[in-house]
Amino acid sequence: MSKILAADIGGTNMRMAVVSQSAVGAVIEHEYRAHVALSEYRAPSAAAAETYVIQVISEAMRPILQQHAITAVGVGFPGFFDADGETLLASPNLPQLKHVRLASRLSDQLSCVVRMQNDALCAALGEWRDGAGKGQTDLLHVTLGTGVGGGLILADSPFVGQHGMAMELGHVRTACGELARMCGCGGSGCVETYASAQGVLKSYQLACGDEHGSSVTDTAQVAELAKDGDAAALHAFEQAGCHLGKALAHVVTLLDLRTITVSGGLMGAWDLLHPPLMASLNEHVIPMLQGQVVVLPTLLSDQAGLLGAAELVRMELVRRT
């Protein structure tokens, strides 16, 4: 049974785990955390950004590699990669990083095999291999948190597209006209502006007015209010579910998917999101597929990304044999 060091890197924190991989599945043996502050770092140049990322990741991993007999390293990273995960094409946290062979650089630093891929795609791999999507040939995994992300498995393989940007689900447009919200991508009406944590909070504040809405500062508060029957809070989650269901309907109509899994920070409000999501999905999907799609909550909690990063490595090691 091989041991893999898996990492799930966010804007400010890095989660790592020693994962035992076998033909039947993966088991997390040890977990670690480190502060990485990628979103806070202001690189003076592209070279400085590349050096900083390599240094931060390798320094966090090196002590763990020294403690355990690690075969290889798998990393989920917030950015867009080419199909083989060798080249980071772009990263929202470090915009200077473009077309960087990050996996090779990290492999040189750590003296072992390193595989990297988009963090949402890693979460999809984890859910497909060991979670709610286990046994499916095709799977769409959705992450709901600060933003809305997606990862796609087609014919038992991760799909990244020609530019590394397949399943940028958060930027599917579900609203138009004057009321469409502006998005950080530069567009407007993106599903992320309604179905993310910030989107839900915005919907609540708009529904109840600034005077009362400004006292509520996070989505957990909105969820508690909704569970107590607050009309504005219920409306916010209704909006989120409706917009997300519409976006998913477009994907299902295009790809004829049967199974969708969902994870992320908004899962604590799943009971509020799921009914309007399913109603909207079935309203907007092609009629022949109405009632044919299941949308399931994660079975892996916050471990999907780690297990998916380990799966990246397992697939690479199998390919090499």
Tab-separated table of C-alpha atoms in Angstrom:
chain	number	residue	atom	x	y	z
A	1	MET	CA	0.000	0.000	0.000
A	2	SER	CA	1.611	3.255	-1.144
A	3	LYS	CA	1.616	6.426	0.947
A	4	ILE	CA	0.958	9.771	-0.694
A	5	LEU	CA	1.254	13.268	0.693
A	6	ALA	CA	-1.883	15.100	-0.434
A	7	ALA	CA	-2.382	18.857	-0.150
A	8	ASP	CA	-5.382	21.139	-0.583
A	9	ILE	CA	-4.207	24.739	-0.891
A	10	GLY	CA	-6.480	27.718	-0.380
A	11	GLY	CA	-5.891	31.441	-0.375
A	12	THR	CA	-4.711	31.544	3.246
A	13	ASN	CA	-4.392	27.965	4.479
A	14	MET	CA	-2.918	24.699	3.330
A	15	ARG	CA	-4.283	21.358	4.474
A	16	MET	CA	-2.128	18.267	4.076
A	17	ALA	CA	-2.621	14.573	4.759
A	18	VAL	CA	-0.685	11.346	4.560
A	19	VAL	CA	-2.962	9.075	2.538
A	20	SER	CA	-2.649	5.314	2.152
A	21	GLN	CA	-3.746	4.332	-1.346
A	22	SER	CA	-4.838	0.867	-2.424
A	23	ALA	CA	-6.893	-0.636	-5.230
A	24	VAL	CA	-10.050	-0.442	-3.096
A	25	GLY	CA	-9.762	3.142	-1.873
A	26	ALA	CA	-7.882	5.657	0.210
A	27	VAL	CA	-7.464	6.175	3.959
A	28	ILE	CA	-6.248	9.401	5.565
A	29	GLU	CA	-3.720	8.512	8.272
A	30	HIS	CA	-2.450	11.908	9.457
A	31	GLU	CA	-3.599	15.492	8.823
A	32	TYR	CA	-1.609	18.728	8.996
A	33	ARG	CA	-2.289	22.430	8.491
A	34	ALA	CA	-0.078	25.355	7.531
A	35	HIS	CA	-0.606	29.069	6.910
A	36	VAL	CA	0.306	30.015	3.337
A	37	ALA	CA	-1.203	33.500	2.784
A	38	LEU	CA	-1.221	33.275	-1.015
A	39	SER	CA	-4.096	35.735	-1.255
A	40	GLU	CA	-2.236	38.240	0.958
A	41	TYR	CA	1.110	38.156	-0.858
A	42	ARG	CA	1.808	40.976	-3.306
A	43	ALA	CA	4.522	39.740	-5.621
A	44	PRO	CA	6.734	42.406	-7.225
A	45	SER	CA	7.274	40.189	-10.293
A	46	ALA	CA	6.301	36.885	-11.873
A	47	ALA	CA	9.633	35.353	-10.843
A	48	ALA	CA	9.110	36.445	-7.235
A	49	ALA	CA	5.593	34.972	-7.199
A	50	GLU	CA	6.845	31.646	-8.536
A	51	THR	CA	9.686	31.501	-6.012
A	52	TYR	CA	7.334	32.395	-3.157
A	53	VAL	CA	4.795	29.680	-3.996
A	54	ILE	CA	7.458	26.981	-4.364
A	55	GLN	CA	9.144	28.031	-1.124
A	56	VAL	CA	5.954	28.160	0.943
A	57	ILE	CA	4.681	24.780	-0.259
A	58	SER	CA	8.010	22.950	-0.029
A	59	GLU	CA	8.785	24.297	3.460
A	60	ALA	CA	5.404	23.096	4.719
A	61	MET	CA	5.819	19.654	3.143
A	62	ARG	CA	9.453	18.869	3.866
A	63	PRO	CA	9.055	17.935	7.571
A	64	ILE	CA	6.186	15.573	6.707
A	65	LEU	CA	8.210	13.916	3.949
A	66	GLN	CA	10.988	13.345	6.477
A	67	GLN	CA	8.585	11.662	8.924
A	68	HIS	CA	6.845	9.288	6.508
A	69	ALA	CA	7.814	6.984	3.643
A	70	ILE	CA	6.039	9.024	0.968
A	71	THR	CA	5.842	7.684	-2.600
A	72	ALA	CA	4.680	10.909	-4.265
A	73	VAL	CA	2.875	14.216	-3.703
A	74	GLY	CA	-0.528	15.354	-5.001
A	75	VAL	CA	-1.653	18.987	-4.803
A	76	GLY	CA	-4.974	20.732	-5.355
A	77	PHE	CA	-4.211	24.377	-6.120
A	78	PRO	CA	-6.490	27.389	-6.783
A	79	GLY	CA	-5.736	27.958	-10.447
A	80	PHE	CA	-6.137	26.689	-13.987
A	81	PHE	CA	-3.880	23.887	-15.250
A	82	ASP	CA	-3.273	22.175	-18.546
A	83	ALA	CA	-4.552	18.635	-19.080
A	84	ASP	CA	-1.577	16.843	-17.522
A	85	GLY	CA	-1.362	19.227	-14.560
A	86	GLU	CA	2.202	20.166	-15.405
A	87	THR	CA	1.674	23.842	-16.226
A	88	LEU	CA	-0.237	26.366	-14.132
A	89	LEU	CA	-1.909	28.590	-16.716
A	90	ALA	CA	-3.287	31.230	-14.317
A	91	SER	CA	-4.199	31.731	-10.660
A	92	PRO	CA	-6.726	34.210	-9.201
A	93	ASN	CA	-4.714	34.553	-5.979
A	94	LEU	CA	-1.421	35.299	-7.751
A	95	PRO	CA	-2.208	36.882	-11.133
A	96	GLN	CA	1.512	37.153	-11.985
A	97	LEU	CA	1.704	33.353	-12.209
A	98	LYS	CA	1.038	32.451	-15.827
A	99	HIS	CA	2.250	29.422	-17.770
A	100	VAL	CA	4.498	28.221	-14.943
A	101	ARG	CA	5.722	24.620	-14.759
A	102	LEU	CA	4.850	24.506	-11.083
A	103	ALA	CA	4.725	20.717	-10.653
A	104	SER	CA	8.248	20.245	-12.061
A	105	ARG	CA	9.658	23.027	-9.888
A	106	LEU	CA	8.084	21.539	-6.788
A	107	SER	CA	9.241	18.049	-7.766
A	108	ASP	CA	12.825	19.312	-7.995
A	109	GLN	CA	12.562	20.898	-4.546
A	110	LEU	CA	11.082	17.817	-2.879
A	111	SER	CA	12.950	15.155	-4.894
A	112	CYS	CA	9.826	13.117	-5.614
A	113	VAL	CA	6.972	12.817	-8.105
A	114	VAL	CA	4.503	15.721	-7.839
A	115	ARG	CA	1.091	15.948	-9.502
A	116	MET	CA	-1.000	19.123	-9.426
A	117	GLN	CA	-4.443	20.146	-10.621
A	118	ASN	CA	-7.236	22.647	-9.946
A	119	ASP	CA	-8.613	22.381	-6.394
A	120	ALA	CA	-12.254	21.953	-7.470
A	121	LEU	CA	-11.269	19.203	-9.906
A	122	CYS	CA	-9.403	17.464	-7.079
A	123	ALA	CA	-12.567	17.626	-4.972
A	124	ALA	CA	-14.439	16.042	-7.891
A	125	LEU	CA	-11.869	13.246	-8.095
A	126	GLY	CA	-12.159	12.599	-4.366
A	127	GLU	CA	-15.947	12.412	-4.476
A	128	TRP	CA	-15.824	10.200	-7.574
A	129	ARG	CA	-13.274	7.793	-6.110
A	130	ASP	CA	-14.362	7.573	-2.466
A	131	GLY	CA	-17.501	9.657	-1.893
A	132	ALA	CA	-21.075	10.215	-3.042
A	133	GLY	CA	-20.068	9.821	-6.706
A	134	LYS	CA	-18.343	6.464	-6.265
A	135	GLY	CA	-19.207	4.031	-9.042
A	136	GLN	CA	-20.217	6.726	-11.543
A	137	THR	CA	-18.547	6.910	-14.950
A	138	ASP	CA	-19.463	10.595	-15.323
A	139	LEU	CA	-19.753	13.065	-12.448
A	140	LEU	CA	-20.112	16.795	-11.928
A	141	HIS	CA	-18.927	18.024	-8.543
A	142	VAL	CA	-19.902	21.502	-7.341
A	143	THR	CA	-18.152	23.484	-4.605
A	144	LEU	CA	-20.175	26.152	-2.792
A	145	GLY	CA	-18.219	28.566	-0.635
A	146	THR	CA	-16.678	31.981	-1.141
A	147	GLY	CA	-17.302	31.306	-4.818
A	148	VAL	CA	-18.940	28.581	-6.888
A	149	GLY	CA	-16.619	26.047	-8.497
A	150	GLY	CA	-16.931	22.819	-10.413
A	151	GLY	CA	-14.993	19.756	-11.443
A	152	LEU	CA	-15.978	17.271	-14.142
A	153	ILE	CA	-15.233	13.573	-14.541
A	154	LEU	CA	-16.077	12.150	-17.976
A	155	ALA	CA	-15.568	8.493	-18.894
A	156	ASP	CA	-13.645	7.906	-15.642
A	157	SER	CA	-11.153	10.700	-16.396
A	158	PRO	CA	-10.845	14.312	-15.214
A	159	PHE	CA	-11.802	16.809	-17.918
A	160	VAL	CA	-10.057	20.213	-18.008
A	161	GLY	CA	-10.801	21.516	-21.513
A	162	GLN	CA	-8.538	23.262	-24.022
A	163	HIS	CA	-7.613	26.157	-21.729
A	164	GLY	CA	-7.752	24.457	-18.325
A	165	MET	CA	-11.033	26.195	-17.537
A	166	ALA	CA	-13.657	23.466	-17.955
A	167	MET	CA	-16.500	23.674	-15.430
A	168	GLU	CA	-15.976	27.264	-14.334
A	169	LEU	CA	-19.526	26.833	-13.151
A	170	GLY	CA	-19.576	29.992	-11.059
A	171	HIS	CA	-19.442	32.102	-14.213
A	172	VAL	CA	-22.378	30.560	-16.042
A	173	ARG	CA	-24.798	33.465	-16.539
A	174	THR	CA	-28.192	32.923	-14.942
A	175	ALA	CA	-29.440	36.540	-14.934
A	176	CYS	CA	-29.389	39.390	-17.421
A	177	GLY	CA	-30.524	42.968	-17.765
A	178	GLU	CA	-30.338	45.823	-15.298
A	179	LEU	CA	-30.845	43.635	-12.228
A	180	ALA	CA	-27.954	41.268	-13.048
A	181	ARG	CA	-25.237	41.569	-10.420
A	182	MET	CA	-21.686	42.502	-11.353
A	183	CYS	CA	-19.160	39.703	-10.895
A	184	GLY	CA	-15.452	39.784	-10.085
A	185	CYS	CA	-14.743	38.069	-13.415
A	186	GLY	CA	-15.765	41.273	-15.198
A	187	GLY	CA	-19.125	39.966	-16.359
A	188	SER	CA	-22.579	40.202	-14.824
A	189	GLY	CA	-25.364	37.831	-13.860
A	190	CYS	CA	-22.992	34.966	-12.973
A	191	VAL	CA	-24.458	32.235	-10.766
A	192	GLU	CA	-21.643	32.902	-8.270
A	193	THR	CA	-23.171	36.306	-7.475
A	194	TYR	CA	-26.285	34.513	-6.158
A	195	ALA	CA	-25.288	31.006	-5.005
A	196	SER	CA	-21.993	31.664	-3.189
A	197	ALA	CA	-21.697	32.652	0.476
A	198	GLN	CA	-21.364	36.300	-0.514
A	199	GLY	CA	-24.232	35.957	-2.967
A	200	VAL	CA	-26.594	34.642	-0.288
A	201	LEU	CA	-25.574	37.435	2.074
A	202	LYS	CA	-26.131	40.027	-0.670
A	203	SER	CA	-29.593	38.627	-1.451
A	204	TYR	CA	-30.531	38.796	2.219
A	205	GLN	CA	-29.333	42.374	2.625
A	206	LEU	CA	-31.194	43.489	-0.483
A	207	ALA	CA	-34.380	41.741	0.613
A	208	CYS	CA	-34.544	43.234	4.096
A	209	GLY	CA	-32.970	46.642	3.466
A	210	ASP	CA	-29.725	48.192	4.634
A	211	GLU	CA	-30.908	49.198	8.095
A	212	HIS	CA	-31.501	45.626	9.283
A	213	GLY	CA	-29.406	43.733	6.738
A	214	SER	CA	-26.117	45.414	7.629
A	215	SER	CA	-26.185	43.802	11.095
A	216	VAL	CA	-25.932	40.336	9.512
A	217	THR	CA	-22.393	39.726	8.282
A	218	ASP	CA	-22.121	36.058	7.279
A	219	THR	CA	-24.109	33.279	5.667
A	220	ALA	CA	-24.300	31.190	8.844
A	221	GLN	CA	-26.382	33.964	10.401
A	222	VAL	CA	-28.631	34.066	7.341
A	223	ALA	CA	-29.110	30.287	7.577
A	224	GLU	CA	-30.109	30.510	11.240
A	225	LEU	CA	-32.599	33.255	10.433
A	226	ALA	CA	-34.027	31.169	7.591
A	227	LYS	CA	-34.474	28.169	9.881
A	228	ASP	CA	-36.387	30.465	12.245
A	229	GLY	CA	-38.704	31.445	9.389
A	230	ASP	CA	-37.269	34.876	8.501
A	231	ALA	CA	-38.774	35.781	5.113
A	232	ALA	CA	-35.748	37.690	3.780
A	233	ALA	CA	-33.378	34.864	4.738
A	234	LEU	CA	-35.623	32.239	3.167
A	235	HIS	CA	-35.762	34.367	0.011
A	236	ALA	CA	-31.943	34.525	-0.105
A	237	PHE	CA	-31.596	30.741	-0.117
A	238	GLU	CA	-34.496	30.403	-2.549
A	239	GLN	CA	-32.611	32.730	-4.911
A	240	ALA	CA	-29.383	30.772	-4.480
A	241	GLY	CA	-31.075	27.440	-5.177
A	242	CYS	CA	-32.971	28.776	-8.191
A	243	HIS	CA	-29.881	30.249	-9.847
A	244	LEU	CA	-27.726	27.207	-9.109
A	245	GLY	CA	-30.410	24.859	-10.427
A	246	LYS	CA	-30.636	26.875	-13.636
A	247	ALA	CA	-26.854	26.704	-14.147
A	248	LEU	CA	-26.811	22.968	-13.476
A	249	ALA	CA	-29.686	22.456	-15.923
A	250	HIS	CA	-27.560	23.983	-18.689
A	251	VAL	CA	-24.683	21.595	-17.905
A	252	VAL	CA	-26.965	18.553	-17.679
A	253	THR	CA	-28.642	19.413	-20.984
A	254	LEU	CA	-25.253	19.702	-22.687
A	255	LEU	CA	-23.616	16.598	-21.177
A	256	ASP	CA	-26.526	14.289	-20.244
A	257	LEU	CA	-25.228	13.785	-16.705
A	258	ARG	CA	-27.082	11.716	-14.134
A	259	THR	CA	-25.192	12.459	-10.914
A	260	ILE	CA	-24.062	15.736	-9.353
A	261	THR	CA	-22.351	16.007	-5.957
A	262	VAL	CA	-21.991	19.158	-3.869
A	263	SER	CA	-19.588	20.228	-1.113
A	264	GLY	CA	-18.324	23.418	0.515
A	265	GLY	CA	-19.049	25.950	3.204
A	266	LEU	CA	-22.740	26.303	2.328
A	267	MET	CA	-23.498	22.644	3.056
A	268	GLY	CA	-24.698	23.600	6.529
A	269	ALA	CA	-27.708	25.104	4.735
A	270	TRP	CA	-28.242	22.163	2.362
A	271	ASP	CA	-31.823	21.614	3.560
A	272	LEU	CA	-32.594	25.198	2.516
A	273	LEU	CA	-30.795	25.010	-0.831
A	274	HIS	CA	-31.755	21.578	-2.112
A	275	PRO	CA	-35.538	21.963	-2.694
A	276	PRO	CA	-35.361	25.180	-4.792
A	277	LEU	CA	-32.269	23.845	-6.572
A	278	MET	CA	-34.069	20.686	-7.715
A	279	ALA	CA	-37.217	22.580	-8.686
A	280	SER	CA	-35.184	24.990	-10.809
A	281	LEU	CA	-33.046	22.256	-12.367
A	282	ASN	CA	-36.118	20.309	-13.468
A	283	GLU	CA	-37.802	23.483	-14.732
A	284	HIS	CA	-34.883	24.485	-16.959
A	285	VAL	CA	-33.436	21.142	-18.092
A	286	ILE	CA	-34.507	19.607	-21.403
A	287	PRO	CA	-37.875	17.845	-20.782
A	288	MET	CA	-36.560	14.329	-21.511
A	289	LEU	CA	-34.164	14.648	-18.555
A	290	GLN	CA	-36.624	16.041	-16.027
A	291	GLY	CA	-36.557	13.870	-12.910
A	292	GLN	CA	-33.536	11.919	-14.194
A	293	VAL	CA	-30.789	13.774	-12.302
A	294	VAL	CA	-29.768	13.310	-8.668
A	295	VAL	CA	-27.925	16.015	-6.722
A	296	LEU	CA	-26.206	14.580	-3.653
A	297	PRO	CA	-24.427	16.185	-0.691
A	298	THR	CA	-20.797	15.201	-0.179
A	299	LEU	CA	-19.971	12.109	1.861
A	300	LEU	CA	-16.430	13.344	2.487
A	301	SER	CA	-17.027	16.642	4.290
A	302	ASP	CA	-13.859	18.728	3.820
A	303	GLN	CA	-11.682	15.751	2.826
A	304	ALA	CA	-12.741	15.492	-0.826
A	305	GLY	CA	-9.923	17.756	-2.037
A	306	LEU	CA	-7.264	15.821	-0.127
A	307	LEU	CA	-8.489	12.441	-1.346
A	308	GLY	CA	-8.735	13.796	-4.883
A	309	ALA	CA	-5.154	15.064	-4.778
A	310	ALA	CA	-4.102	11.577	-3.711
A	311	GLU	CA	-6.142	10.108	-6.570
A	312	LEU	CA	-4.232	12.319	-9.025
A	313	VAL	CA	-1.054	10.597	-7.918
A	314	ARG	CA	-2.559	7.110	-7.991
A	315	MET	CA	-3.693	7.634	-11.585
A	316	GLU	CA	-0.220	8.859	-12.544
A	317	LEU	CA	1.525	5.907	-10.891
A	318	VAL	CA	-0.837	3.478	-12.641
A	319	ARG	CA	-0.124	5.218	-15.953
A	320	ARG	CA	3.619	4.759	-15.443
A	321	THR	CA	3.402	1.017	-14.740
